[in-house]
Amino acid sequence: MANTDPMTQRVELATVMDRLAVDGLITEYAVAVDDGDWEGYRGLFTSDGRADYRSAGGIEGDAGQVAGWLAQTMELFPMRQHLIVNRQLRFGPLDHDIGDTAQVRADYVNPMRFAGHGGGSTAPDFVCGGRYDFALLRTDSGWRLHAVVVNEKWRRAPQNRPEPAAT
């Protein structure tokens, strides 16, 4: 039987709306990285937001520093696609107001294609996977990323293959 208490219904609706907003923010993060929208990437973070890509061979720093590093590094991979799945979401209190923070733990698979060979189907692929830990804060502008930690668990890189002999 559905709860008909108006206050409970408002709280449940607010929770659903927050879940949708947080999910949308995580999707925006993946799209910004895949599309190379580094200004958009920076805009997803709080003013003091940070990201840590060290487990994947990257850097840790504020969102601007990491966006710069990503912009340079992703030139190696003109084709990329983040798949962020198995999202676990928890809301928490900040200053005794329930729902001002959120934690998302999500798995990812990230296939990318190396630059070169015309970017076509002959270019080698690089695939990695692992888990993201996202810390979010509710701001006056909506939900924003406060911290992103990448925990790479595996990767598959192309093996050095001899070039075909000229005929």
Short mmCIF file of C-alpha atoms in Angstrom, two decimals:
data_model
loop_
_atom_site.label_atom_id
_atom_site.label_comp_id
_atom_site.label_asym_id
_atom_site.label_seq_id
_atom_site.Cartn_x
_atom_site.Cartn_y
_atom_site.Cartn_z
CA MET A 1 0.00 0.00 0.00
CA ALA A 2 1.37 3.42 -0.97
CA ASN A 3 2.12 5.98 1.70
CA THR A 4 -0.43 8.82 1.54
CA ASP A 5 1.22 11.14 4.08
CA PRO A 6 1.95 14.36 2.11
CA MET A 7 5.20 15.06 3.98
CA THR A 8 6.54 11.56 3.31
CA GLN A 9 5.54 11.83 -0.33
CA ARG A 10 7.43 15.15 -0.69
CA VAL A 11 10.55 13.63 0.88
CA GLU A 12 10.31 10.57 -1.39
CA LEU A 13 9.85 12.80 -4.47
CA ALA A 14 12.82 14.97 -3.46
CA THR A 15 14.96 11.84 -3.06
CA VAL A 16 13.96 10.60 -6.51
CA MET A 17 14.74 14.01 -8.02
CA ASP A 18 18.16 14.04 -6.29
CA ARG A 19 18.90 10.52 -7.55
CA LEU A 20 18.09 11.59 -11.11
CA ALA A 21 20.22 14.74 -10.80
CA VAL A 22 23.21 12.82 -9.42
CA ASP A 23 22.88 10.16 -12.11
CA GLY A 24 22.73 12.90 -14.75
CA LEU A 25 25.89 14.51 -13.36
CA ILE A 26 27.80 11.21 -13.57
CA THR A 27 26.65 10.82 -17.17
CA GLU A 28 27.71 14.41 -17.95
CA TYR A 29 31.14 13.56 -16.53
CA ALA A 30 31.54 10.59 -18.89
CA VAL A 31 30.32 12.56 -21.91
CA ALA A 32 32.63 15.51 -21.15
CA VAL A 33 35.67 13.21 -21.05
CA ASP A 34 34.61 11.25 -24.14
CA ASP A 35 33.87 14.42 -26.14
CA GLY A 36 36.93 16.31 -24.89
CA ASP A 37 34.78 19.09 -23.42
CA TRP A 38 37.32 20.26 -20.85
CA GLU A 39 35.51 23.49 -20.01
CA GLY A 40 32.37 21.42 -19.40
CA TYR A 41 34.45 19.00 -17.32
CA ARG A 42 35.66 21.83 -15.07
CA GLY A 43 32.08 23.08 -14.69
CA LEU A 44 30.96 19.76 -13.19
CA PHE A 45 33.11 20.34 -10.09
CA THR A 46 32.76 22.50 -7.02
CA SER A 47 35.21 25.42 -6.88
CA ASP A 48 37.54 23.31 -4.72
CA GLY A 49 36.83 20.02 -6.50
CA ARG A 50 39.65 17.56 -7.11
CA ALA A 51 40.26 14.43 -9.15
CA ASP A 52 42.74 11.59 -8.69
CA TYR A 53 43.75 9.52 -11.72
CA ARG A 54 47.02 8.20 -10.24
CA SER A 55 45.94 4.54 -10.26
CA ALA A 56 45.57 4.84 -14.04
CA GLY A 57 48.99 6.45 -14.49
CA GLY A 58 47.68 10.01 -14.26
CA ILE A 59 47.78 12.89 -11.82
CA GLU A 60 45.90 14.15 -8.79
CA GLY A 61 44.92 17.80 -8.59
CA ASP A 62 42.20 20.37 -8.78
CA ALA A 63 39.66 20.09 -11.58
CA GLY A 64 41.48 22.66 -13.74
CA GLN A 65 44.84 20.90 -13.46
CA VAL A 66 43.31 17.52 -14.20
CA ALA A 67 41.31 18.90 -17.14
CA GLY A 68 44.57 20.22 -18.61
CA TRP A 69 46.28 16.88 -18.14
CA LEU A 70 43.31 15.02 -19.66
CA ALA A 71 43.21 17.38 -22.65
CA GLN A 72 46.84 16.57 -23.41
CA THR A 73 46.65 12.84 -22.65
CA MET A 74 43.41 12.17 -24.52
CA GLU A 75 44.98 13.43 -27.75
CA LEU A 76 46.44 9.90 -27.89
CA PHE A 77 42.88 8.53 -28.01
CA PRO A 78 40.66 10.44 -30.43
CA MET A 79 37.94 7.80 -30.03
CA ARG A 80 36.82 6.94 -26.49
CA GLN A 81 33.70 5.78 -24.73
CA HIS A 82 33.18 5.64 -20.97
CA LEU A 83 30.63 3.12 -19.82
CA ILE A 84 29.84 3.83 -16.16
CA VAL A 85 27.67 1.09 -14.66
CA ASN A 86 26.61 -0.56 -11.39
CA ARG A 87 26.12 2.83 -9.74
CA GLN A 88 25.68 2.65 -5.96
CA LEU A 89 24.43 5.91 -4.45
CA ARG A 90 24.27 7.04 -0.83
CA PHE A 91 23.13 10.43 0.44
CA GLY A 92 24.49 11.93 3.63
CA PRO A 93 24.28 14.94 5.91
CA LEU A 94 26.28 18.14 5.83
CA ASP A 95 25.83 20.56 8.70
CA HIS A 96 22.94 18.44 10.01
CA ASP A 97 20.87 18.87 6.85
CA ILE A 98 20.13 15.49 5.32
CA GLY A 99 20.87 15.11 1.65
CA ASP A 100 23.60 17.70 1.08
CA THR A 101 26.25 15.13 0.17
CA ALA A 102 26.25 12.06 -2.02
CA GLN A 103 28.71 9.23 -2.59
CA VAL A 104 28.62 7.23 -5.80
CA ARG A 105 30.66 4.10 -6.36
CA ALA A 106 30.45 2.88 -9.94
CA ASP A 107 32.31 0.47 -12.18
CA TYR A 108 33.60 1.54 -15.56
CA VAL A 109 34.81 0.05 -18.81
CA ASN A 110 36.61 2.47 -21.07
CA PRO A 111 37.42 1.38 -24.62
CA MET A 112 39.57 3.84 -26.57
CA ARG A 113 41.24 3.85 -29.96
CA PHE A 114 44.80 5.06 -30.36
CA ALA A 115 45.46 7.90 -32.76
CA GLY A 116 47.13 7.05 -36.03
CA HIS A 117 46.40 4.78 -38.91
CA GLY A 118 43.78 7.30 -39.99
CA GLY A 119 41.78 6.58 -36.84
CA GLY A 120 39.98 3.83 -38.70
CA SER A 121 39.49 0.22 -37.81
CA THR A 122 43.20 -0.56 -38.22
CA ALA A 123 44.22 1.68 -35.30
CA PRO A 124 44.90 -0.36 -32.15
CA ASP A 125 42.51 -0.31 -29.21
CA PHE A 126 43.23 0.29 -25.54
CA VAL A 127 40.67 -0.84 -22.98
CA CYS A 128 40.69 -0.37 -19.23
CA GLY A 129 38.26 -0.92 -16.40
CA GLY A 130 37.88 -0.29 -12.74
CA ARG A 131 35.84 1.65 -10.24
CA TYR A 132 35.09 5.31 -9.68
CA ASP A 133 34.44 6.87 -6.30
CA PHE A 134 32.57 10.14 -6.69
CA ALA A 135 31.92 12.55 -3.81
CA LEU A 136 29.25 15.14 -4.58
CA LEU A 137 27.95 18.25 -2.87
CA ARG A 138 24.68 20.05 -3.32
CA THR A 139 25.43 23.66 -4.26
CA ASP A 140 23.33 26.68 -5.19
CA SER A 141 23.88 25.56 -8.80
CA GLY A 142 22.76 21.99 -8.12
CA TRP A 143 24.82 18.86 -7.53
CA ARG A 144 28.55 19.17 -8.29
CA LEU A 145 31.52 16.83 -8.05
CA HIS A 146 33.71 17.51 -5.04
CA ALA A 147 36.10 14.58 -5.56
CA VAL A 148 36.62 11.91 -8.20
CA VAL A 149 38.94 8.98 -7.55
CA VAL A 150 39.72 6.49 -10.32
CA ASN A 151 40.65 2.99 -9.17
CA GLU A 152 41.86 1.22 -12.31
CA LYS A 153 41.68 -2.55 -11.87
CA TRP A 154 42.77 -3.79 -15.29
CA ARG A 155 43.86 -2.73 -18.74
CA ARG A 156 44.41 -4.32 -22.11
CA ALA A 157 46.86 -2.54 -24.36
CA PRO A 158 47.90 -3.55 -27.87
CA GLN A 159 50.94 -5.72 -28.11
CA ASN A 160 53.80 -4.62 -30.26
CA ARG A 161 53.15 -6.28 -33.58
CA PRO A 162 55.65 -6.40 -36.40
CA GLU A 163 54.67 -4.34 -39.41
CA PRO A 164 53.62 -6.46 -42.40
CA ALA A 165 56.40 -7.09 -44.83
CA ALA A 166 56.31 -5.00 -48.03
CA THR A 167 55.59 -7.09 -51.09
#
